[in-house]
Short mmCIF file of C-alpha atoms in Angstrom, two decimals:
data_model
loop_
_atom_site.label_atom_id
_atom_site.label_comp_id
_atom_site.label_asym_id
_atom_site.label_seq_id
_atom_site.Cartn_x
_atom_site.Cartn_y
_atom_site.Cartn_z
CA MET A 1 -18.79 8.04 -39.99
CA ARG A 2 -19.25 7.28 -36.34
CA ASP A 3 -16.33 8.15 -34.05
CA ASN A 4 -15.23 5.06 -32.14
CA GLN A 5 -12.38 6.82 -30.31
CA PRO A 6 -14.31 7.17 -27.01
CA LYS A 7 -14.95 3.41 -27.01
CA HIS A 8 -11.30 2.72 -27.74
CA ARG A 9 -10.18 5.02 -24.91
CA GLN A 10 -12.62 3.38 -22.52
CA ALA A 11 -11.35 -0.07 -23.52
CA ARG A 12 -7.76 1.03 -22.87
CA ARG A 13 -8.71 2.41 -19.46
CA GLN A 14 -10.44 -0.84 -18.53
CA GLN A 15 -7.42 -2.82 -19.70
CA ARG A 16 -5.08 -0.68 -17.57
CA LYS A 17 -7.31 -1.20 -14.54
CA LEU A 18 -7.24 -4.97 -15.08
CA GLU A 19 -3.44 -4.92 -15.39
CA ARG A 20 -3.13 -2.90 -12.18
CA ARG A 21 -5.32 -5.38 -10.32
CA ARG A 22 -3.08 -8.22 -11.54
CA ALA A 23 0.00 -6.32 -10.39
CA SER A 24 -1.66 -5.67 -7.04
CA ARG A 25 -2.20 -9.39 -6.56
CA GLN A 26 1.56 -9.77 -7.02
CA GLY A 27 2.11 -7.38 -4.10
CA MET A 28 2.96 -4.34 -6.22
CA SER A 29 1.62 -0.83 -5.85
CA ALA A 30 -0.38 0.79 -8.65
CA ILE A 31 1.42 4.06 -9.45
CA LEU A 32 0.28 7.12 -11.40
CA ILE A 33 3.01 9.53 -12.57
CA ILE A 34 2.32 12.89 -14.24
CA CYS A 35 5.39 14.60 -15.75
CA GLU A 36 5.84 18.30 -16.42
CA GLY A 37 8.41 17.64 -19.12
CA GLN A 38 7.32 16.18 -22.43
CA GLU A 39 10.63 14.41 -23.10
CA THR A 40 13.44 14.24 -20.53
CA GLU A 41 11.45 13.14 -17.47
CA PRO A 42 9.22 10.54 -19.19
CA ASN A 43 12.14 9.26 -21.28
CA TYR A 44 14.22 8.82 -18.12
CA ILE A 45 11.42 7.03 -16.27
CA GLU A 46 10.62 4.77 -19.22
CA GLY A 47 14.30 3.93 -19.56
CA LEU A 48 14.61 3.12 -15.86
CA CYS A 49 11.58 0.85 -16.04
CA GLU A 50 12.87 -0.94 -19.12
CA SER A 51 16.44 -1.31 -17.84
CA HIS A 52 15.39 -2.70 -14.46
CA ARG A 53 12.41 -4.66 -15.77
CA VAL A 54 9.94 -2.74 -13.67
CA ASN A 55 6.45 -4.17 -13.99
CA ARG A 56 4.86 -1.56 -16.27
CA ALA A 57 1.41 -2.94 -15.53
CA ALA A 58 1.77 -1.21 -12.17
CA VAL A 59 3.02 2.12 -13.58
CA ASP A 60 0.78 4.56 -15.49
CA LEU A 61 3.11 7.27 -16.86
CA ARG A 62 1.56 10.35 -18.47
CA ARG A 63 2.82 13.67 -19.81
CA GLY A 64 1.36 16.89 -18.50
CA ASP A 65 0.55 18.18 -22.01
CA ARG A 66 -1.21 21.52 -21.48
CA ALA A 67 -0.57 21.40 -17.72
CA THR A 68 2.86 23.02 -17.54
CA ASP A 69 3.14 24.47 -14.02
CA PRO A 70 3.21 22.58 -10.68
CA VAL A 71 -0.30 23.63 -9.60
CA SER A 72 -1.87 22.61 -12.92
CA LEU A 73 0.00 19.30 -12.84
CA VAL A 74 -1.25 18.51 -9.34
CA ARG A 75 -4.77 19.49 -10.37
CA LYS A 76 -4.54 17.14 -13.37
CA ALA A 77 -3.23 14.29 -11.20
CA ARG A 78 -6.10 14.74 -8.77
CA GLN A 79 -8.66 14.79 -11.59
CA ILE A 80 -7.27 11.57 -13.08
CA PHE A 81 -7.31 9.88 -9.69
CA GLU A 82 -10.85 11.01 -8.93
CA ARG A 83 -11.99 9.41 -12.19
CA ASP A 84 -9.98 6.26 -11.50
CA PRO A 85 -9.28 5.80 -7.74
CA THR A 86 -7.50 2.46 -8.17
CA PHE A 87 -3.98 3.87 -7.71
CA ASP A 88 -2.01 3.33 -4.53
CA ARG A 89 0.35 6.27 -5.08
CA VAL A 90 0.18 9.40 -7.22
CA PHE A 91 3.27 11.41 -8.22
CA VAL A 92 3.81 14.71 -10.00
CA VAL A 93 7.28 15.28 -11.46
CA CYS A 94 8.24 18.92 -11.99
CA ASP A 95 11.04 21.47 -11.85
CA GLY A 96 11.38 23.87 -8.96
CA ASP A 97 11.03 27.06 -10.97
CA GLY A 98 7.23 27.26 -10.70
CA ASN A 99 4.79 27.88 -7.86
CA VAL A 100 5.79 24.81 -5.86
CA ASP A 101 4.48 26.11 -2.51
CA ASP A 102 0.90 26.39 -3.78
CA ALA A 103 1.28 23.04 -5.53
CA ARG A 104 2.30 21.43 -2.23
CA LYS A 105 -0.77 22.87 -0.50
CA LEU A 106 -3.05 21.43 -3.17
CA ALA A 107 -1.16 18.13 -3.21
CA ALA A 108 -1.60 17.78 0.56
CA GLN A 109 -5.40 17.75 0.26
CA ARG A 110 -6.47 14.17 0.87
CA LEU A 111 -7.93 11.90 -1.75
CA ARG A 112 -9.78 8.64 -1.16
CA SER A 113 -8.88 5.47 -2.98
CA LYS A 114 -11.45 2.90 -4.09
CA ASP A 115 -11.04 1.05 -0.78
CA ARG A 116 -11.46 4.40 1.07
CA SER A 117 -7.79 4.58 2.04
CA PRO A 118 -6.51 8.18 2.23
CA LEU A 119 -3.62 9.36 0.08
CA THR A 120 -2.12 12.58 -1.22
CA VAL A 121 -0.30 13.59 -4.39
CA GLU A 122 3.47 13.32 -3.92
CA LEU A 123 5.59 16.03 -5.55
CA ILE A 124 8.92 15.06 -7.10
CA VAL A 125 10.68 18.40 -7.49
CA SER A 126 14.16 19.08 -8.87
CA ARG A 127 15.72 22.49 -8.28
CA PRO A 128 16.53 24.15 -10.54
CA SER A 129 15.60 21.39 -13.03
CA ILE A 130 15.74 17.69 -13.89
CA GLU A 131 19.30 18.19 -15.15
CA PHE A 132 20.48 18.59 -11.56
CA TRP A 133 19.20 15.09 -10.76
CA LEU A 134 21.01 13.79 -13.85
CA LEU A 135 24.20 15.54 -12.71
CA LEU A 136 24.06 13.68 -9.40
CA HIS A 137 24.59 10.44 -11.34
CA PHE A 138 28.14 11.65 -12.02
CA GLU A 139 29.15 13.85 -9.09
CA TYR A 140 28.07 15.28 -5.78
CA SER A 141 27.20 18.97 -5.92
CA SER A 142 25.64 21.46 -3.53
CA ARG A 143 26.34 24.46 -5.76
CA PRO A 144 23.29 26.80 -5.85
CA TYR A 145 22.59 26.77 -9.59
CA ARG A 146 20.69 29.91 -10.53
CA SER A 147 18.96 28.43 -13.55
CA ALA A 148 18.31 25.28 -15.54
CA ALA A 149 20.85 26.54 -18.08
CA GLU A 150 23.58 26.44 -15.43
CA ALA A 151 22.61 22.89 -14.44
CA ILE A 152 22.65 21.83 -18.10
CA GLU A 153 26.12 23.36 -18.53
CA ALA A 154 27.41 21.39 -15.53
CA LEU A 155 25.80 18.17 -16.83
CA ARG A 156 27.42 18.63 -20.23
CA GLY A 157 30.77 18.43 -18.48
CA HIS A 158 29.96 14.72 -18.23
CA LEU A 159 27.54 14.36 -21.17
CA PRO A 160 28.80 16.74 -23.87
CA ILE A 161 26.04 15.79 -26.31
CA TYR A 162 23.20 15.96 -23.77
CA ASP A 163 19.88 16.80 -25.42
CA LYS A 164 16.53 17.12 -23.65
CA SER A 165 14.85 15.02 -26.34
CA ASP A 166 17.25 12.07 -25.99
CA ARG A 167 15.01 8.99 -25.71
CA ARG A 168 17.96 6.99 -24.30
CA ILE A 169 18.86 9.42 -21.55
CA PHE A 170 18.56 6.83 -18.79
CA GLU A 171 20.98 4.54 -20.61
CA ALA A 172 23.51 7.39 -20.64
CA VAL A 173 23.36 7.88 -16.86
CA ALA A 174 22.31 4.40 -15.67
CA PRO A 175 25.66 3.33 -14.15
CA GLY A 176 25.37 6.23 -11.68
CA LEU A 177 21.83 5.59 -10.42
CA GLN A 178 22.82 4.31 -6.99
CA GLN A 179 25.42 7.08 -6.73
CA ALA A 180 22.68 9.65 -7.48
CA ILE A 181 20.48 8.17 -4.74
CA ALA A 182 23.40 8.30 -2.27
CA ASN A 183 24.33 11.85 -3.35
CA THR A 184 20.74 12.97 -2.79
CA SER A 185 20.73 11.55 0.73
CA ARG A 186 23.98 13.35 1.54
CA LEU A 187 22.71 16.59 -0.01
CA THR A 188 19.49 16.46 2.00
CA ARG A 189 21.45 16.17 5.25
CA GLU A 190 23.77 19.03 4.36
CA LEU A 191 21.00 21.35 3.18
CA ARG A 192 19.04 20.68 6.38
CA ALA A 193 22.11 21.47 8.47
CA ALA A 194 22.73 24.67 6.50
CA GLY A 195 19.08 25.76 6.52
CA SER A 196 19.04 25.85 2.73
CA ALA A 197 16.60 24.40 0.19
CA SER A 198 18.44 24.45 -3.13
CA PRO A 199 19.75 22.75 -5.14
CA ASP A 200 17.91 19.53 -4.43
CA SER A 201 15.90 16.74 -6.01
CA ASP A 202 13.22 14.38 -4.77
CA PHE A 203 13.77 12.05 -7.72
CA ALA A 204 15.53 9.46 -5.59
CA VAL A 205 12.20 8.84 -3.84
CA LEU A 206 10.49 8.02 -7.13
CA ALA A 207 13.43 5.94 -8.37
CA GLU A 208 13.34 3.76 -5.26
CA VAL A 209 9.56 3.36 -5.51
CA LEU A 210 9.90 2.21 -9.12
CA LEU A 211 12.73 -0.19 -8.30
CA ALA A 212 10.45 -1.75 -5.70
CA GLN A 213 8.12 -2.73 -8.57
CA VAL A 214 10.65 -5.18 -10.02
CA PRO A 215 9.13 -8.68 -9.89
CA ARG A 216 10.93 -10.91 -7.40
CA VAL A 217 12.24 -14.24 -8.67
CA THR A 218 11.93 -17.16 -6.23
CA HIS A 219 13.15 -20.65 -7.15
CA GLY A 220 13.08 -19.77 -10.83
CA ARG A 221 9.56 -18.35 -10.68
CA VAL A 222 8.37 -14.74 -10.60
CA ALA A 223 6.85 -14.01 -7.18
#
């Protein structure tokens, strides 16, 4: 029997391109996101998009699968973009326990979009892990967590039944989203003043980019 999967995959890719062009005409950016985590990070992002009615036509969210370290994730993001240069922004979401410095060097190498505009891969790093970003939804902390396990322990002070595979993780932390963004801004200022780099999270950057993809309603119509 002939394998039609390649045709199906090609049809899906063409459909996604068409949806991104439609979103672009509405003034929205086409965004590619590659996640290191297979569950927590994509579940959080999907929940944020659903809760705030982010236009998913503009957001292509993918798991890293066999790419599990920052360098491999950036390499995968670049390969996807080179095959499909219709994205306006490209993000890689990862923890800070891998080779982030080398990943940043690779991410900084310029790519060219379909209209020849230059762009780079943007790293969204949480140190020591995504759980620190989740913790910021509940409290401000500048404690230098030594491991993801310590961050998870602190998070469970607010979410006792926290589980990395929870598909509704965003719902559990959603009321604190703006607090997390504000806490991140405060933490960045304090770390800069102290000459420190951890703990921290760039996730607020991605959250605000996604929130900007919410369709605007003008006089009862979606703008």
